[in-house]
C-alpha positions as a printed Julia matrix, in Angstrom:
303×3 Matrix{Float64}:
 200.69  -36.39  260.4
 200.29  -39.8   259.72
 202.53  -42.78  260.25
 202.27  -46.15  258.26
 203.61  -47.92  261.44
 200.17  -47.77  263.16
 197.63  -50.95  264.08
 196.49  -52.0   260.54
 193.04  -53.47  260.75
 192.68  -57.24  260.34
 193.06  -58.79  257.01
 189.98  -60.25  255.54
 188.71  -60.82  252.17
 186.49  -57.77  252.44
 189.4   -55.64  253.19
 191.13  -57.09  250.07
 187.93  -56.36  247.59
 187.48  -52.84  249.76
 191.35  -52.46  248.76
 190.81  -53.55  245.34
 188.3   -50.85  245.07
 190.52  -48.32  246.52
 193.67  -48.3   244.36
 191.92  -48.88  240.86
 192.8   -47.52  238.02
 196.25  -46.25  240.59
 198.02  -49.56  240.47
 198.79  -51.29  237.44
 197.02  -54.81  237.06
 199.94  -56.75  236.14
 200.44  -59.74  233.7
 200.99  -63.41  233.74
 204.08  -64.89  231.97
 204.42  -67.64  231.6
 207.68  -69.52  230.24
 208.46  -73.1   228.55
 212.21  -73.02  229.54
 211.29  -72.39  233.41
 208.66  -74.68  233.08
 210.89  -77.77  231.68
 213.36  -77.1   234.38
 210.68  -77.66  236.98
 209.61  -80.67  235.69
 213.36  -82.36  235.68
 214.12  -85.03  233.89
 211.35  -87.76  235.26
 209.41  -85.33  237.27
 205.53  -84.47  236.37
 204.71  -81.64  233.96
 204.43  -78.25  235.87
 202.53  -75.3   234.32
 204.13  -71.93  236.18
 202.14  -68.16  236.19
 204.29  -65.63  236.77
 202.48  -62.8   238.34
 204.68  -59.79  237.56
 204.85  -57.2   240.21
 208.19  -56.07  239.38
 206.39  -54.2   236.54
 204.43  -52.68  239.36
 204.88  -48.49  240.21
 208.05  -48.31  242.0
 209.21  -51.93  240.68
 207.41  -53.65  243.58
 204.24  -55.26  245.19
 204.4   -52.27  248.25
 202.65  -49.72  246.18
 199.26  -51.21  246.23
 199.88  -51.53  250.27
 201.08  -47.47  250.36
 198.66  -46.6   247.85
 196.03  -48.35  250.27
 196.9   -47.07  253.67
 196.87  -43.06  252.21
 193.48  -43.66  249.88
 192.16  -45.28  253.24
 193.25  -42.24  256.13
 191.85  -39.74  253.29
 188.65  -41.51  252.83
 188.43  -41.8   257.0
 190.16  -38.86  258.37
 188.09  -36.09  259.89
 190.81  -32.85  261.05
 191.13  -29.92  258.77
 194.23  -29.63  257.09
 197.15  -30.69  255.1
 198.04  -34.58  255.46
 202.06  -35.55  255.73
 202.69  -39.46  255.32
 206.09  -40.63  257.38
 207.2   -44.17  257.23
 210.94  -45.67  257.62
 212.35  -48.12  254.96
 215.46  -49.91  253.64
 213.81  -49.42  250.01
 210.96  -50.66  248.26
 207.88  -49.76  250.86
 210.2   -46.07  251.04
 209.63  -45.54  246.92
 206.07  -46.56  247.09
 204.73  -44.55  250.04
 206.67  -41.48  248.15
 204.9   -42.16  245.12
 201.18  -42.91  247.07
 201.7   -39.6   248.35
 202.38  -38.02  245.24
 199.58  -39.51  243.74
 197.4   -38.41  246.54
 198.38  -34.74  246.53
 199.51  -35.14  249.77
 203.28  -35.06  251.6
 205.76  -37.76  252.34
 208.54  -37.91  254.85
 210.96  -40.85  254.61
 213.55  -42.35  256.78
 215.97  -44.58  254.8
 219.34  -45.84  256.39
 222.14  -45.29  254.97
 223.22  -48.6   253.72
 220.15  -49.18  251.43
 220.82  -50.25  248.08
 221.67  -47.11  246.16
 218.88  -48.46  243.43
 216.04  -48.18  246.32
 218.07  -44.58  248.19
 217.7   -42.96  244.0
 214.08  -43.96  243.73
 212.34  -42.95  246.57
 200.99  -50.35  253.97
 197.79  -51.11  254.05
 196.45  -54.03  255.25
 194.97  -56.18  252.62
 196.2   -54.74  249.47
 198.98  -57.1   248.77
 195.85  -59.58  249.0
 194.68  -58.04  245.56
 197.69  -59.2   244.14
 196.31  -63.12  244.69
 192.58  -62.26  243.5
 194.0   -60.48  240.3
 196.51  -64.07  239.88
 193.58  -66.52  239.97
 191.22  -64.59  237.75
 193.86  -63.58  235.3
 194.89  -67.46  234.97
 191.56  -68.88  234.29
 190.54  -66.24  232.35
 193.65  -66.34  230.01
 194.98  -69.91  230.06
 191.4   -71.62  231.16
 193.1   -73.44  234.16
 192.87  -73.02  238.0
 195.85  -73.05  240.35
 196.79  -76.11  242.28
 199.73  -73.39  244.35
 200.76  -69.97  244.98
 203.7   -69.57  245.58
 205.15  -66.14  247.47
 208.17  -64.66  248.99
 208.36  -64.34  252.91
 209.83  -61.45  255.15
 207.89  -59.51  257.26
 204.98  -61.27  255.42
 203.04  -58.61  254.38
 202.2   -60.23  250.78
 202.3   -63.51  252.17
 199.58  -63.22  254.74
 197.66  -60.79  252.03
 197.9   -63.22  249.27
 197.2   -66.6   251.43
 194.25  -65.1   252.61
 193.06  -63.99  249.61
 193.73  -67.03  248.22
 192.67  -69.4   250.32
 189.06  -67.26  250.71
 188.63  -67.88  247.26
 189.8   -70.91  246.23
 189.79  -73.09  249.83
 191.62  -76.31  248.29
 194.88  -74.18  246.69
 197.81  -74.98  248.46
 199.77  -71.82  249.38
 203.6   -71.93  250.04
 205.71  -69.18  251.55
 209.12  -69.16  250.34
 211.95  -68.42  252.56
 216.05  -68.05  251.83
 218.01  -70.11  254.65
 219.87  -67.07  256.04
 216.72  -65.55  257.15
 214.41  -68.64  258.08
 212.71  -67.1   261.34
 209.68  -67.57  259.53
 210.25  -71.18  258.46
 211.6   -71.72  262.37
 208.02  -69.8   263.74
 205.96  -72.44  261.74
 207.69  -75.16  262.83
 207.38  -74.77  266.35
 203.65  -72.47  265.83
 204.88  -69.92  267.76
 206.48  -66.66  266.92
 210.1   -66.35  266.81
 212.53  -64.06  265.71
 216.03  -64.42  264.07
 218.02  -66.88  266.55
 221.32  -66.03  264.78
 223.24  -63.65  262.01
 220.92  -62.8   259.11
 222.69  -63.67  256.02
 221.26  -63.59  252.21
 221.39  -61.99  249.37
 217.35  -61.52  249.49
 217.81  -58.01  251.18
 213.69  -57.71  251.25
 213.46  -60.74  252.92
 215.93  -59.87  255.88
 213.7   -58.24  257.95
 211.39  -60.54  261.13
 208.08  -61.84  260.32
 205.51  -59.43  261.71
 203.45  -60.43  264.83
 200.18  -58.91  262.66
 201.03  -60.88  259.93
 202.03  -64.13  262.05
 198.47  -65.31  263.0
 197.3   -65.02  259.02
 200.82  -66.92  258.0
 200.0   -69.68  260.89
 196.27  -70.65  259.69
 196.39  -70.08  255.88
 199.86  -70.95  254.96
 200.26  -74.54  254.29
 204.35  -75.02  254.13
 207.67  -72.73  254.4
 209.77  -73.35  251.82
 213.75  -72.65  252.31
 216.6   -72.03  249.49
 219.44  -71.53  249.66
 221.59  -67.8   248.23
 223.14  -70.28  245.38
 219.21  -71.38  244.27
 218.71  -67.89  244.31
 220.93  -66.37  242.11
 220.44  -69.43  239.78
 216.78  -68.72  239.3
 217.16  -65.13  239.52
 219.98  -65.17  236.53
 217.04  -67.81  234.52
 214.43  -65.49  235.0
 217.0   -62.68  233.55
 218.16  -64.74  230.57
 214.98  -66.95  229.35
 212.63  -64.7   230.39
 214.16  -61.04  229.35
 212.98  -59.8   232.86
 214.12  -57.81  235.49
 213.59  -59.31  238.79
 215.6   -58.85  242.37
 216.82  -61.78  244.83
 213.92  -61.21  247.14
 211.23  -61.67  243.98
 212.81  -64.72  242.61
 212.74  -66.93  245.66
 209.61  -68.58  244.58
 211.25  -69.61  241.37
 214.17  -70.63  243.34
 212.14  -72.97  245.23
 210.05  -74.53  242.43
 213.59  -75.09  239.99
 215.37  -77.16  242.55
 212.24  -79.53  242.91
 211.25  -78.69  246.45
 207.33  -78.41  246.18
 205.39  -81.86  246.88
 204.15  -84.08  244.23
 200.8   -83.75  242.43
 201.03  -79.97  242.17
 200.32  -79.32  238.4
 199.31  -75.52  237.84
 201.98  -73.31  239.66
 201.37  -69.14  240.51
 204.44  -67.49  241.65
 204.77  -64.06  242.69
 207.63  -61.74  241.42
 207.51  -59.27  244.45
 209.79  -57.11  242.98
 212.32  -55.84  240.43
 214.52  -53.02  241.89
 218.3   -54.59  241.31
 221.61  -52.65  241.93
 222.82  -53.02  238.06
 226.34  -52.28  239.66
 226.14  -55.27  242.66
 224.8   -57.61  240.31
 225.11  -61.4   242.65
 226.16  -63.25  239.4
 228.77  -60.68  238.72
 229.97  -60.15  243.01
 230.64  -63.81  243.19
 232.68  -64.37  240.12
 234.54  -61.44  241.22
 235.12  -62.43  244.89
């Protein structure tokens, strides 16, 4: 038995290209959108022209960046393992790492055990991580940009929890491309991260958790912390309200499905928070699993 709770091995840009390698032709290579309405809302009235990439991981397996990480961390124990036997994965989740360890498993011919509390969203409960995957998600970004629009990237921009993609993708990034600004993105109600960089050490939540970002929720990770406090430049906060407004954009101007937690970035680049001279914007849609009954749009005009 295996649990995805173990010591991960460090993050590097050879473990990103080793997981690259590893879940090929497994994980879907996603697109970048991109999308004039966004991008003129960015820009505000006066403000400086802003290209934006979407890099679309909510039309990832399981609606979410976490399957390349699952996918990862069972390819990896197979390739490394050395009993005899029959290999069962266990892992505990609120949702989207939950769906994509079941599915890694699957794909793996292997077993899955998963511990889910009862309160998850009843999207993530229906449906049902390797260090370094999430990274591919930033090499993938950068190559599929100048490759398809001929420019490089000024920013990434990326949602922050436990920082699992952030750390992944500001490595990555920053390994790559060394002068590419990389900004985590934060909601208010959950800003231990923001409140860790601040003061450069790690800190937890220092009072009630509150946002509608339910991926986000969780404490920044003490693996992740030391990759979040040398390669990412700035946290980023929003607010629930900037939330819901870029999330209900996305929705109507660009016909996709994305959750709070995966529209953060947005969030963050529509209410004019990133400094000046950034031109060519990636942002990450983390993920796209939405409770179509608990809609935000729809629970505050009903409150």
């Amino acid at each position: 038995m295996f649990s995805t709770t173990d010591t991960a091995d460090a993050i590097s840009l050879a473990s990103v290209q080793a997981a690259a390698q590893r879940i090929n032709g497994f994980a879907h290579r996603t697109p970048v959108l991109t999308c004039h309405a966004l991008e003129t809302i960015a820009a505000g009235e006066n403000g400086a022209p802003k290209r934006l990439f979407f890099k679309c991981e909510n039309l990832q397996k399981v609606g979410a960046f976490k399957y390349r990480g699952a996918l990862n961390a069972v390819k990896k124990y197979l390739q490394e393992k050395t009993e005899e036997g029959d290999t069962t994965f266990v892992t505990h989740s609120s949702g989207n790492h939950a769906q994509a360890l079941a599915l890694a498993a699957r794909d793996a011919d292997c077993k899955a055990v998963i511990v889910m509390p009862n309160n998850s969203p009843s999207v993530k409960q229906n449906a049902v991580r390797g260090y370094g995957a999430e990274g591919t998600v930033a090499l993938e970004l950068l190559e599929q940009v100048k490759k398809e629009f001929g420019v490089e990237l000024d920013a990434i921009l990326v949602p922050i929890g436990g920082a699992g993609l952030c750390s992944g993708v500001a490595m990555a990034a920053k390994s790559v491309q060394p002068s590419i600004k990389v900004f985590a993105v934060e909601p208010t109600g959950a800003a231990d991260a923001y409140n860790s960089l601040q003061k450069r050490e790690l800190m937890g939540h220092t009072g009630p958790v509150n946002t509608v970002a339910d991926g986000l929720r969780t404490t920044l990770g003490d693996n992740n912390w030391p990759v979040v406090r040398d390669f990412v430049d700035e946290i980023l906060l929003v607010s629930d309200d900037e939330i819901v407004s870029a999330m209900k954009l996305i929705w109507e101007r660009m016909k996709l499905v994305v959750e709070p937690s995966g529209a953060v970035a947005t969030a963050a680049v529509l209410a004019h928070k990133l400094p000046a001279g950034i031109a060519n914007v990636g942002i990450v849609f983390s993920g796209g699993n939405v409770d179509l009954e608990k809609l935000p749009w729809t629970q505050k005009a009903s409150a």
